[in-house]
mmCIF file of C-alpha atoms and ligand atoms in Angstrom:
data_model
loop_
_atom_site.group_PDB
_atom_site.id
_atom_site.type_symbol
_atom_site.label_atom_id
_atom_site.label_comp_id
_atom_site.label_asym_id
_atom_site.label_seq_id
_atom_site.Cartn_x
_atom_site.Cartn_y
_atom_site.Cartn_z
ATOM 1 C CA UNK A 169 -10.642 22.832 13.270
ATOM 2 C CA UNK A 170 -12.060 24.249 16.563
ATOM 3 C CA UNK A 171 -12.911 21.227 18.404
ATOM 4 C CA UNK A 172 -9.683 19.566 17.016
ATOM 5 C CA UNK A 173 -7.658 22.186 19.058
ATOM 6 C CA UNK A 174 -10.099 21.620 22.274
ATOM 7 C CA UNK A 175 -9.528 18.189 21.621
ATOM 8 C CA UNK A 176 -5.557 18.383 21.412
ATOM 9 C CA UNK A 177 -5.266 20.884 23.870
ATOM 10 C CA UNK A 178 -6.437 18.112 26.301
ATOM 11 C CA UNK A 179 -3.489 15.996 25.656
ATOM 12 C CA UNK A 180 0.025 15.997 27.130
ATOM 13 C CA UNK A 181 1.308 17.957 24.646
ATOM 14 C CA UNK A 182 4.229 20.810 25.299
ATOM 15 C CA UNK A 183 4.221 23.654 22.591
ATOM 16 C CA UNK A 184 1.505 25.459 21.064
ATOM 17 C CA UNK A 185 -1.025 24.141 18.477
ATOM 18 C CA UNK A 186 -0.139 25.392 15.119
ATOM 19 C CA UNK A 187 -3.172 23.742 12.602
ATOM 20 C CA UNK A 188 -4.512 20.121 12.128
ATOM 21 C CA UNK A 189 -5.822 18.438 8.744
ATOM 22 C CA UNK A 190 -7.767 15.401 8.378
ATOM 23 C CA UNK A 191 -4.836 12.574 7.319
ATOM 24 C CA UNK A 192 -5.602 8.663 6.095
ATOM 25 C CA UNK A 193 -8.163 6.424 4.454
ATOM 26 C CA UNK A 194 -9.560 4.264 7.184
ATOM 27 C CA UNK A 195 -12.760 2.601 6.941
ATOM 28 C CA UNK A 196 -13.684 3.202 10.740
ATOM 29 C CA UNK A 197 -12.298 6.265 12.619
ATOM 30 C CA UNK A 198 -11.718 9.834 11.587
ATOM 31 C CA UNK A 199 -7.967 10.899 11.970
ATOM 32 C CA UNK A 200 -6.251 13.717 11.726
ATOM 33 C CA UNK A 201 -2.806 14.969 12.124
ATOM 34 C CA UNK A 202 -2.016 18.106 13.842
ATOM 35 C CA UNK A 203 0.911 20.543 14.224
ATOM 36 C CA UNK A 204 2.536 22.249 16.717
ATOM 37 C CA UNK A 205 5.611 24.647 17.410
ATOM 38 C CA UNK A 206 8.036 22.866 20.193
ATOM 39 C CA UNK A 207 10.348 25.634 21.652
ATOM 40 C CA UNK A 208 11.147 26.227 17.991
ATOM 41 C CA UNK A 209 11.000 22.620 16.951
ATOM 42 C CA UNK A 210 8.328 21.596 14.608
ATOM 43 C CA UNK A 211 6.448 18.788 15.564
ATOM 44 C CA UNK A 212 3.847 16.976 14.714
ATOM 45 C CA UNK A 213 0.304 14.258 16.475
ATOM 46 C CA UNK A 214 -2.273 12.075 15.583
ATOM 47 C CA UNK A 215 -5.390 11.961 16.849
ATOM 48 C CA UNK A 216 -8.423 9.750 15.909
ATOM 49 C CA UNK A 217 -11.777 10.258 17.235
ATOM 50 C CA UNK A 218 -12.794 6.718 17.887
ATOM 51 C CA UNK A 219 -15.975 4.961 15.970
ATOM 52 C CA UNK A 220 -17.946 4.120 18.908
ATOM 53 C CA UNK A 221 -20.278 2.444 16.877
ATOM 54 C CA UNK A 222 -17.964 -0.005 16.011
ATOM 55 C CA UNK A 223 -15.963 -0.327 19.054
ATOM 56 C CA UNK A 224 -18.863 0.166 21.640
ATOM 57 C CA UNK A 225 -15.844 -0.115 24.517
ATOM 58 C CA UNK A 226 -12.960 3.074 23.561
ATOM 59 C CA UNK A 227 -11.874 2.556 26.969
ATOM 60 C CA UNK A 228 -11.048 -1.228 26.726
ATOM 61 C CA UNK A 229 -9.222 -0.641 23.148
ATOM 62 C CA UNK A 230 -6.908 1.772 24.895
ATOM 63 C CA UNK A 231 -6.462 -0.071 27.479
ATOM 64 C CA UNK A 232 -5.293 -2.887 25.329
ATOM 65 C CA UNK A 233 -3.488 -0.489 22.713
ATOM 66 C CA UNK A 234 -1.605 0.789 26.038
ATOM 67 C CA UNK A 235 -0.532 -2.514 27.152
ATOM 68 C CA UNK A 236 0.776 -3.727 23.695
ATOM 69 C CA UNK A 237 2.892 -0.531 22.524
ATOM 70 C CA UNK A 238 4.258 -0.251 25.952
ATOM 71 C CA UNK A 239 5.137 -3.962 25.963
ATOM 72 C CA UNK A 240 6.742 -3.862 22.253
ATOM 73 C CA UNK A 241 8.474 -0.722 22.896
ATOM 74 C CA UNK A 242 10.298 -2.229 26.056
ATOM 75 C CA UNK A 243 10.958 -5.606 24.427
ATOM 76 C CA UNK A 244 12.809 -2.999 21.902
ATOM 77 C CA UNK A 245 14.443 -1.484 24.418
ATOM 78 C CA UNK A 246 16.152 -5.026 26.188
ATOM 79 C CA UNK A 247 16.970 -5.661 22.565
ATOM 80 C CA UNK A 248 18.917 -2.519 22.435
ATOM 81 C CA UNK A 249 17.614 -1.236 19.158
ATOM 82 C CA UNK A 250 17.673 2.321 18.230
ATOM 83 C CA UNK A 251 14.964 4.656 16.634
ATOM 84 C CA UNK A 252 12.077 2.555 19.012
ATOM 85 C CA UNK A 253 9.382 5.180 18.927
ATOM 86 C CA UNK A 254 9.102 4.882 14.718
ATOM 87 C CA UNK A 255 8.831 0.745 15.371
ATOM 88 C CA UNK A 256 6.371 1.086 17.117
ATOM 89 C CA UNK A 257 3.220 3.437 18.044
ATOM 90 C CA UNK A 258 3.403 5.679 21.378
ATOM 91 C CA UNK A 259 -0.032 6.323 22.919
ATOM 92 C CA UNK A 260 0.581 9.932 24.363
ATOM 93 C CA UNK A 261 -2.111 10.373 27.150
ATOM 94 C CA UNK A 262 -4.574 13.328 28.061
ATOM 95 C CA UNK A 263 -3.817 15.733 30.658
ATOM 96 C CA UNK A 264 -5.652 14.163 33.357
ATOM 97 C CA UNK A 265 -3.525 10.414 33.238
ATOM 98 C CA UNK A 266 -6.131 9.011 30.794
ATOM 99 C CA UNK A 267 -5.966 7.181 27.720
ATOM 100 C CA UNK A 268 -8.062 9.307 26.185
ATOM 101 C CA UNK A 269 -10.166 12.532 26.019
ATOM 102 C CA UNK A 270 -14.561 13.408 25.457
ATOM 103 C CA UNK A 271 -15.608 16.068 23.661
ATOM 104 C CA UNK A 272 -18.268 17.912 24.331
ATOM 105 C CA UNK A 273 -20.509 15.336 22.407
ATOM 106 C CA UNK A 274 -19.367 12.464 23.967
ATOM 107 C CA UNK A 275 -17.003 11.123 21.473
ATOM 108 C CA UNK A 276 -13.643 9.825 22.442
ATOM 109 C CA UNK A 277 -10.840 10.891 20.876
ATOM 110 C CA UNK A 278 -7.020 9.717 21.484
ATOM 111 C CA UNK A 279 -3.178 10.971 20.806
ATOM 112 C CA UNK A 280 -0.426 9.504 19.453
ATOM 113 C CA UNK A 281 3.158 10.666 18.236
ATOM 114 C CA UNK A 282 3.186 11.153 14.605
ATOM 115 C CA UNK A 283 5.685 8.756 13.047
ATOM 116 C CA UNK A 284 7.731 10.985 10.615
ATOM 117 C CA UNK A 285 9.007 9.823 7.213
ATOM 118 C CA UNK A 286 6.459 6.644 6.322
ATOM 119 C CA UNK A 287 4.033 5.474 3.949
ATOM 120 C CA UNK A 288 1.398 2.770 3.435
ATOM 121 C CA UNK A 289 1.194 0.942 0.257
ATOM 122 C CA UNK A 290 -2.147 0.205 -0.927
ATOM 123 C CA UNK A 291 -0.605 -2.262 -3.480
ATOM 124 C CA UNK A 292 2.151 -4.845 -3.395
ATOM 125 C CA UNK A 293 5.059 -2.379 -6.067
ATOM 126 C CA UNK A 294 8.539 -2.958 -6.490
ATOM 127 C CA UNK A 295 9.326 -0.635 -3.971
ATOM 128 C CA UNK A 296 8.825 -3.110 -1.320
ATOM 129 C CA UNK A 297 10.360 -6.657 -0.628
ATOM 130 C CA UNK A 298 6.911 -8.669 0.255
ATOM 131 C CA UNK A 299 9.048 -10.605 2.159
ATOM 132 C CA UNK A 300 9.731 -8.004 4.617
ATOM 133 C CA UNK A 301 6.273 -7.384 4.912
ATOM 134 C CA UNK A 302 5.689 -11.113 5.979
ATOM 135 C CA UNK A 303 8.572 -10.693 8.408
ATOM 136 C CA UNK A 304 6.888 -7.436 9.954
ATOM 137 C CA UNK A 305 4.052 -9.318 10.886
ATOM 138 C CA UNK A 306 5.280 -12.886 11.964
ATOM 139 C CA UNK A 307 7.773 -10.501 14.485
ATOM 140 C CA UNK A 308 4.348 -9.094 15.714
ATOM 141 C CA UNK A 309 2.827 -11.532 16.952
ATOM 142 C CA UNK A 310 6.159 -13.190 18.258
ATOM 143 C CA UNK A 311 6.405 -10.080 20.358
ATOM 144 C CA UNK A 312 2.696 -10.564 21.671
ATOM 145 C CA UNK A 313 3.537 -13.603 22.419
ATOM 146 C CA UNK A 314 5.271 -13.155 25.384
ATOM 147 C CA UNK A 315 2.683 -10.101 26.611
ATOM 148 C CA UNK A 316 1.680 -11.595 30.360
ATOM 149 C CA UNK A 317 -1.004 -10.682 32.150
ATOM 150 C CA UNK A 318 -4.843 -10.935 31.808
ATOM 151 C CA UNK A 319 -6.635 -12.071 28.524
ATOM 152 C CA UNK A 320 -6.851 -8.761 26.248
ATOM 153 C CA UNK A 321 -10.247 -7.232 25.841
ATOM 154 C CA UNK A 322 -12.096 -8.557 22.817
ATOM 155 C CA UNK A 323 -12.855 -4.597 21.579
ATOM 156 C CA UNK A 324 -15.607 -6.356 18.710
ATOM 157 C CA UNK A 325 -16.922 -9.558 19.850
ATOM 158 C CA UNK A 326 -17.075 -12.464 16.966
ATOM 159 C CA UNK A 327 -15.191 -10.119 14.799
ATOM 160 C CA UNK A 328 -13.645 -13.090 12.595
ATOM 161 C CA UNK A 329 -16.133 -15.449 13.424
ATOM 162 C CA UNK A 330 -17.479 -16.642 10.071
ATOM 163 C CA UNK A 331 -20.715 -18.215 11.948
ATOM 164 C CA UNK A 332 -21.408 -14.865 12.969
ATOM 165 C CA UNK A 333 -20.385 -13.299 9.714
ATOM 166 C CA UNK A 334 -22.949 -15.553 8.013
ATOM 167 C CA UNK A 335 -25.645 -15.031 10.702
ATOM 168 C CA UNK A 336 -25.450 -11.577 10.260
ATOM 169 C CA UNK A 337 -25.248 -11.267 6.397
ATOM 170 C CA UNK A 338 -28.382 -13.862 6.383
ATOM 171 C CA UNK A 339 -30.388 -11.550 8.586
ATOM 172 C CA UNK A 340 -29.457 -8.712 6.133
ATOM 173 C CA UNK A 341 -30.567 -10.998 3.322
ATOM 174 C CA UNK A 342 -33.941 -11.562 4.476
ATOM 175 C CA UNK A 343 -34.644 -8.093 6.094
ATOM 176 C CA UNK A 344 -33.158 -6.772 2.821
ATOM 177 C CA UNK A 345 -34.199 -3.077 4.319
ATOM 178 C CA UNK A 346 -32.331 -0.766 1.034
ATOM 179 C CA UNK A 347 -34.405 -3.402 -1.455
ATOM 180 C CA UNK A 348 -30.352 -4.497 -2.776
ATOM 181 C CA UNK A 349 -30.943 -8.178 -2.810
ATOM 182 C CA UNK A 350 -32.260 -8.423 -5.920
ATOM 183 C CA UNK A 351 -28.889 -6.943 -7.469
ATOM 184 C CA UNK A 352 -26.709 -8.894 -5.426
ATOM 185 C CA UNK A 353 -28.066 -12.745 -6.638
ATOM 186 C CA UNK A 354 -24.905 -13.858 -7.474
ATOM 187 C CA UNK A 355 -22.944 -12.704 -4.730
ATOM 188 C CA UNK A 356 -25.495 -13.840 -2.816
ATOM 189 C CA UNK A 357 -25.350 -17.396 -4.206
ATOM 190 C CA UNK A 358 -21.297 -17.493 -3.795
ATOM 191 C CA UNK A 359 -21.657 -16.601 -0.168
ATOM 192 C CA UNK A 360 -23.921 -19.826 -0.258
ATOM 193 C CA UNK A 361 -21.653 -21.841 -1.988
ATOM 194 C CA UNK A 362 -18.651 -21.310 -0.086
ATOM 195 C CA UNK A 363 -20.180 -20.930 3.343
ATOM 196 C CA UNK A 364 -18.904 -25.117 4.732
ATOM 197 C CA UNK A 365 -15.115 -23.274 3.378
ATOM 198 C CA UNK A 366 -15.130 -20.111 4.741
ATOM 199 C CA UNK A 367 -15.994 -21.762 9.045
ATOM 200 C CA UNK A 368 -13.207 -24.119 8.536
ATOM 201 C CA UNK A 369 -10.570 -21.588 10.712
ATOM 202 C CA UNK A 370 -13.306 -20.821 13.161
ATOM 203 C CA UNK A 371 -14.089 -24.574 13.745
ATOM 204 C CA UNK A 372 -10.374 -25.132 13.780
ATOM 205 C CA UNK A 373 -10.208 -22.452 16.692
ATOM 206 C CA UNK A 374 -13.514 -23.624 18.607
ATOM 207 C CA UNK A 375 -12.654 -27.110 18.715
ATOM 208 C CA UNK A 376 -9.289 -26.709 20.170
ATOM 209 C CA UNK A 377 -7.023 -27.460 16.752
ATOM 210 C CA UNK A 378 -5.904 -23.905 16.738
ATOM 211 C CA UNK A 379 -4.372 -22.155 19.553
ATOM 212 C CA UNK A 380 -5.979 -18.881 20.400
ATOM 213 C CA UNK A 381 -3.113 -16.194 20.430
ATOM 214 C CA UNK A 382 -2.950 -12.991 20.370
ATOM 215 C CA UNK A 383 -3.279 -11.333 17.023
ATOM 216 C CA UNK A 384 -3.464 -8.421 15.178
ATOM 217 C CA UNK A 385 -7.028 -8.809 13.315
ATOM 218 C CA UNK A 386 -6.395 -6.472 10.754
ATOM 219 C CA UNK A 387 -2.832 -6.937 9.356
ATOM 220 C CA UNK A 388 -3.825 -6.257 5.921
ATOM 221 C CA UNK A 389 -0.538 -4.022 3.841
ATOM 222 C CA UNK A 390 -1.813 -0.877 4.438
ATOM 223 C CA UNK A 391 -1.629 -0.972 8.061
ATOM 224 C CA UNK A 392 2.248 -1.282 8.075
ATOM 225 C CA UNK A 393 3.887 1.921 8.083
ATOM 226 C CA UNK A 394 6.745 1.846 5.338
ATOM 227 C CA UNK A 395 9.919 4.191 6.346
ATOM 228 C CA UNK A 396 10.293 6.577 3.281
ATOM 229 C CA UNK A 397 14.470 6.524 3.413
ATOM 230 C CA UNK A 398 14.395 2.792 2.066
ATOM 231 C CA UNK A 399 14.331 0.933 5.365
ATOM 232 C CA UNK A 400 11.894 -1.494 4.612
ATOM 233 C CA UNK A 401 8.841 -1.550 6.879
ATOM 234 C CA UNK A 402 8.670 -0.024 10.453
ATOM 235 C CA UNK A 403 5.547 -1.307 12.363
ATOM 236 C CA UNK A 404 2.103 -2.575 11.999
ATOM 237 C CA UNK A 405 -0.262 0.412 13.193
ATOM 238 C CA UNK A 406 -4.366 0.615 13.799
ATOM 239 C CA UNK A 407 -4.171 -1.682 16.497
ATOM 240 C CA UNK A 408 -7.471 -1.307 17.781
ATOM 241 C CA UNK A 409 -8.283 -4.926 16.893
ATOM 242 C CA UNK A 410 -4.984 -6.359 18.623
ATOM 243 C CA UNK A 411 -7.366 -9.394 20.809
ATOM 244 C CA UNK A 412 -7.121 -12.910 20.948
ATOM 245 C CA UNK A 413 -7.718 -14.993 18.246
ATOM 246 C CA UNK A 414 -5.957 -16.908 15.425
ATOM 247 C CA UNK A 415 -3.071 -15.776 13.994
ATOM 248 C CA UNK A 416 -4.255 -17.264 10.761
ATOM 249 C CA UNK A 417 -5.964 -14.066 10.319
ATOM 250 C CA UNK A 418 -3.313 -11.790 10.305
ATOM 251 C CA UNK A 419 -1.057 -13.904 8.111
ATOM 252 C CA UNK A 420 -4.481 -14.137 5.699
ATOM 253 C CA UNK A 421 -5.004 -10.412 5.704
ATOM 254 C CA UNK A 422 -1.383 -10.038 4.412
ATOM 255 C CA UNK A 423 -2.280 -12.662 2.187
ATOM 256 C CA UNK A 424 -5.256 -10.932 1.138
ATOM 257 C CA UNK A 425 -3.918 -7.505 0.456
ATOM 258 C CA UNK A 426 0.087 -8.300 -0.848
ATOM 259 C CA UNK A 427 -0.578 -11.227 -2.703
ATOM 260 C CA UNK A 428 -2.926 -9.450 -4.796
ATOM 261 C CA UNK A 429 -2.035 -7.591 -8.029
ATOM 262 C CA UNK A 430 -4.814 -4.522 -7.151
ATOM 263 C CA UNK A 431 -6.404 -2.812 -4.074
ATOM 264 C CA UNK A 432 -9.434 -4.366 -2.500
ATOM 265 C CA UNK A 433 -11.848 -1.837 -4.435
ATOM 266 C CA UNK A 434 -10.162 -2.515 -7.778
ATOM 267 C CA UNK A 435 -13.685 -2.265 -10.466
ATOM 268 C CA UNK A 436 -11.222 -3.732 -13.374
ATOM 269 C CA UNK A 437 -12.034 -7.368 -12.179
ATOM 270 C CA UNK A 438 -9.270 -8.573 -14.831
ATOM 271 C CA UNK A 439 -6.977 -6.655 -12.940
ATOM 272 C CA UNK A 440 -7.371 -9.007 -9.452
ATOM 273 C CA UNK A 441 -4.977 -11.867 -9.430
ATOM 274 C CA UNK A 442 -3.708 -13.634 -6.812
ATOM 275 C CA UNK A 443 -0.208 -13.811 -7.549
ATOM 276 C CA UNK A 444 1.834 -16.930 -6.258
ATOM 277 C CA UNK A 445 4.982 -15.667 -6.392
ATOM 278 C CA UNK A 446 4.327 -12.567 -3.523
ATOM 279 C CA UNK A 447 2.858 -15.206 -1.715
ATOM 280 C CA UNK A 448 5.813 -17.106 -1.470
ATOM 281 C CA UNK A 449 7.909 -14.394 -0.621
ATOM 282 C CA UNK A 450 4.947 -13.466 1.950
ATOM 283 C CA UNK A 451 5.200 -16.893 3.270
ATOM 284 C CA UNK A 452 8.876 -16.685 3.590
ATOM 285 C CA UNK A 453 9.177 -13.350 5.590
ATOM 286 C CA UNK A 454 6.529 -14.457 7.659
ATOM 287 C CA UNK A 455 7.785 -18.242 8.767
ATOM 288 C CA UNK A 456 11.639 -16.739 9.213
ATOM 289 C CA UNK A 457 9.800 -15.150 12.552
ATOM 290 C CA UNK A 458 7.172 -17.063 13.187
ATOM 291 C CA UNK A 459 8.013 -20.872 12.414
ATOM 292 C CA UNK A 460 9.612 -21.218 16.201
ATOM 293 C CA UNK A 461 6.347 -20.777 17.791
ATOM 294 C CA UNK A 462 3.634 -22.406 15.246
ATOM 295 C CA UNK A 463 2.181 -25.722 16.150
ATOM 296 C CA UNK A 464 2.015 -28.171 13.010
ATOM 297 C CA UNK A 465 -2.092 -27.468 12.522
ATOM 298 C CA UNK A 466 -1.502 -23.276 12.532
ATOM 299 C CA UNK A 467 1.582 -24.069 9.444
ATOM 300 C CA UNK A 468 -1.356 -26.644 7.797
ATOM 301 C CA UNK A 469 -3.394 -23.947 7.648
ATOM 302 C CA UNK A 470 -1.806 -21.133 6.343
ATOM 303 C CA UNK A 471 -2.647 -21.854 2.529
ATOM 304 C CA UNK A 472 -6.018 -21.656 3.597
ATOM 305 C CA UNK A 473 -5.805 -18.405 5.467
ATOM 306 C CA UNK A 474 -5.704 -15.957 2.191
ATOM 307 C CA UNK A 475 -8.959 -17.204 1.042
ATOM 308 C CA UNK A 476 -10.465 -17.239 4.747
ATOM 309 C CA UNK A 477 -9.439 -13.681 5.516
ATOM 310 C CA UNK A 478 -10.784 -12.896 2.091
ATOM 311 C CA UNK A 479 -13.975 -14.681 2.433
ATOM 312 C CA UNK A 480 -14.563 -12.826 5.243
ATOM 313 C CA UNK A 481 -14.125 -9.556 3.767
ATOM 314 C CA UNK A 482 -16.608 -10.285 0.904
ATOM 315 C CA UNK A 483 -19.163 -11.244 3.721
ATOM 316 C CA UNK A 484 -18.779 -7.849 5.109
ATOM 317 C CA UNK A 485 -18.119 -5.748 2.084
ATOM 318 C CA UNK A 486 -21.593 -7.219 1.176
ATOM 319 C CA UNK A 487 -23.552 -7.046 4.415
ATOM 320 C CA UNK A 488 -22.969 -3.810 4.503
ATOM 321 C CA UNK A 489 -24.145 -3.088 0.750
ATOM 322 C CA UNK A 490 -27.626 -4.461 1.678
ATOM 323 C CA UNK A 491 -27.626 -2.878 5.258
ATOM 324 C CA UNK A 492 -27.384 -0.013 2.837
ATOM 325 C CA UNK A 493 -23.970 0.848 3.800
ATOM 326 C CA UNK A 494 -23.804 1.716 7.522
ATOM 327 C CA UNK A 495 -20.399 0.679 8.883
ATOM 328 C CA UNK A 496 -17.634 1.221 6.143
ATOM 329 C CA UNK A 497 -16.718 4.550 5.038
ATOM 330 C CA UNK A 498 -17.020 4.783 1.123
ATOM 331 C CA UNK A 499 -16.618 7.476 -1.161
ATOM 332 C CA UNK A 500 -19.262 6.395 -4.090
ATOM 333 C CA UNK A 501 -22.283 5.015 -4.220
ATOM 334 C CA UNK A 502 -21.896 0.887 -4.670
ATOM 335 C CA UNK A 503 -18.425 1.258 -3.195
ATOM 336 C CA UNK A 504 -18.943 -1.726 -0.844
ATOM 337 C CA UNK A 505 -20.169 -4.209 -3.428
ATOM 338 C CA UNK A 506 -17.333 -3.545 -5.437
ATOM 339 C CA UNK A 507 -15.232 -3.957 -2.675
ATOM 340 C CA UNK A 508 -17.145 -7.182 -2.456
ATOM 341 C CA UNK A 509 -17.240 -8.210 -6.145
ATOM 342 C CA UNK A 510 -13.420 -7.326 -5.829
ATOM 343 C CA UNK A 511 -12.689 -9.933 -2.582
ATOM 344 C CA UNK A 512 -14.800 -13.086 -5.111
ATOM 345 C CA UNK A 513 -12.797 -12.198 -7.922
ATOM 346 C CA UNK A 514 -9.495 -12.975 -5.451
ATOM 347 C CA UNK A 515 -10.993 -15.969 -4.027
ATOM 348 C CA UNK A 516 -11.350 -17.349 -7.616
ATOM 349 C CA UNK A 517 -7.710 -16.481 -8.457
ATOM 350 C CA UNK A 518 -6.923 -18.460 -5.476
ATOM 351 C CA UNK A 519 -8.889 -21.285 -5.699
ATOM 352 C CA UNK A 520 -7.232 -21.738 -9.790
ATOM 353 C CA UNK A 521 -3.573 -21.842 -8.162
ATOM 354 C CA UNK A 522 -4.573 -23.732 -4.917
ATOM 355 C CA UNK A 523 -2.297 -26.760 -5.070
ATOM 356 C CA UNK A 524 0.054 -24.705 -6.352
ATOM 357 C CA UNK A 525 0.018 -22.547 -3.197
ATOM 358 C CA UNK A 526 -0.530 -25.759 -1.137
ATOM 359 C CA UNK A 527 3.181 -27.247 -2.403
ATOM 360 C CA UNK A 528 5.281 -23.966 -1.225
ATOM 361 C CA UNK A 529 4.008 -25.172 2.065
ATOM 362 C CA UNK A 530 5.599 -27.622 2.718
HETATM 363 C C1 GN1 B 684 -11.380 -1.793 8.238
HETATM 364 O O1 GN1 B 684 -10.176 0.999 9.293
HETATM 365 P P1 GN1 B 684 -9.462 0.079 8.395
HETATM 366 O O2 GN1 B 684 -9.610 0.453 6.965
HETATM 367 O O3 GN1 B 684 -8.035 -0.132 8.792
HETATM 368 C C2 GN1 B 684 -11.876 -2.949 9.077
HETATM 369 C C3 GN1 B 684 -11.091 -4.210 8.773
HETATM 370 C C4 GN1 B 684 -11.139 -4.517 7.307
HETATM 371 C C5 GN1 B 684 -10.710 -3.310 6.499
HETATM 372 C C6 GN1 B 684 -10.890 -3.576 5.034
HETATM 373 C C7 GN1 B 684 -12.614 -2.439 12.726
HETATM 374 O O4 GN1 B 684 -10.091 -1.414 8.605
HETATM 375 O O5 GN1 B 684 -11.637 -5.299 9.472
HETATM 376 O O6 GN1 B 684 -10.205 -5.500 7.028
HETATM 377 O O7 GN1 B 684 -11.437 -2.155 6.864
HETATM 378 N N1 GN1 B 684 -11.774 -2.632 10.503
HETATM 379 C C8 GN1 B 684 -12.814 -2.839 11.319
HETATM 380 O O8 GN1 B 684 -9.964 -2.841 4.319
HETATM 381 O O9 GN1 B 684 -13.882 -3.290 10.946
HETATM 382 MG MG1 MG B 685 -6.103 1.166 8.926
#
């Protein structure tokens, strides 16, 4: 871990660098947590070298990462609630004032303080109160909402834009450059089928319908740290897609991942339900926060959010299987379609307890 400690060293850290180990199961960036002796105090960092790839701009999603945990942190503050750097991340900064630090290859890397005590549940379990989870994130974006200032840099342009989804995944259908396409016929003909469905929230946010807010973009379960001594959930984290768009999506990528009875790369197909009752719970959590500031159209749509945010994923999951898997991270061969195969077998659950889903919203 050579270049780690380079890396770290950079930062505004006091104490000296004890060891670092590669932490988490992102899709996108590499992260790593690193320790370090404090005048006798243990303590311990994150760092994540940034996919730059992905997000072509580093310097724009810190800038907007910087603004929104500074923001949240001093809304905290006014509040007067304790414990404010586990609710919320702290970017620490390099050395030299900035956001971030390059390594010797040109990669950007950034710092922030290691939350102590938490987890991330991959699946909804009785050790957390989906409700709470739908609270976590409705508060979110009720924070945001008040966040002044200029429009917050869009860090992946059309990144839930189902027209671009579908242009994209059409273009990888036709080039077909790994020869999968001929596997992939009836994923391929869902996508078809469902395409007029899965623009509905984008046409909702072009024409006007929607408000665009500012939202998380990737508020699926696993990106809300749980405290380990039974306090309930403590933040949403991996805000690098925190931009303006609907906040549909973030209530649909709770919906996605909590109100589901196994993790998005679940191969026992029998095994993926959508499961009404979390749902209503989610639902719950999420409108005791965020009710005050939804128009009638946003609460409309939030049945239909699930299966948007889900739609979207099984787009992706299997774009990326016929780009011959070039943006996720997986860790077996045919990992992304049955990530994708996964995301349809939701949808279908859905779509068999749709009105029932429709009546708990109103
Ligand atoms: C990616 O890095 P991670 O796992 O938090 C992806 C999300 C998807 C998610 C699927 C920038 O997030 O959009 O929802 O995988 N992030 C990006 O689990 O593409
Ligand atoms: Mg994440």
């Amino acid at each position: 871990m050579k270049t780690l400690k380079d890396v770290a060293d950079q930062f505004a850290i006091y104490g000296e660098f004890e060891g670092a180990e590669p932490f988490g199961r992102g899709h996108i960036n590499a992260t790593f947590v690193s320790r370090w002796n404090q005048a006798g105090a243990p303590v311990r960092y994150l760092h994540q070298k940034i996919n730059d790839r992905v997000f072509p701009q580093p310097g724009e999603v810190m800038e907007n990462i910087d603004r929104v945990t500074r923001h949240i942190a001093a809304l905290l503050q006014k509040e007067g609630e304790g414990d404010i750097s586990r609710k919320t991340m702290t970017v620490v900064p390099a050395k030299d004032g900035k956001l971030f630090v390059r390594d010797k290859e040109g990669g950007w890397w950034r710092t922030y303080l290691f939350i102590e005590g938490t987890r991330v549940l991959d699946e909804a379990s009785s050790v957390c109160d989906v409700r709470l989870l739908g609270r976590t994130v409705g508060r979110f974006q009720k924070q945001l909402s008040g966040l002044g200032g200029k429009r917050l840099h869009e860090t992946i342009p059309g990144f839930h834009d189902m027209e671009n989804r579908y242009r994209l995944f059409y273009e990888a259908v036709s080039r077909d450059p790994v020869n999968r396409v001929k596997d992939t016929a009836d994923e391929i003909a869902f996508m078809r089928e469902n395409e007029e469905q899965g623009k509905v929230l984008v046409h909702a946010l072009r024409t006007g319908r929607i408000p665009e807010r500012i939202c998380h973009n990737d508020a699926k379960m696993n990106n809300i740290l749980m405290d380990d001594g039974g306090k309930g959930p403590l933040c949403v984290v991996d805000l690098d897609t925190v931009m303006p768009g609907s906040i549909l999506f973030d209530f649909g990528d709770l919906v996605r991942t909590a109100a589901s009875t196994a993790r998005e790369d679940e191969t026992d197909l029998s095994k993926v339900k959508f499961s009404l009752s979390s749902y209503e719970a989610l639902l719950e959590g999420y409108l005791s926060e965020a009710s005050s500031f939804l128009t009638a159209e946003e609460k409309g749509l939030l049945a239909e959010a699930g299966r948007n945010i889900t739609h979207i994923m099984a787009v992706r999951f299997l774009t990326d299987y016929l780009e011959g898997d070039v943006y996720y991270r997986i860790l077996r061969p045919g990992h992304n379609i049955e990530r994708c195969r996964n995301q349809i077998a939701l949808i279908k659950s859905m779509d068999g307890q749709r009105d029932k889903a429709v009546k708990k919203n109103r």
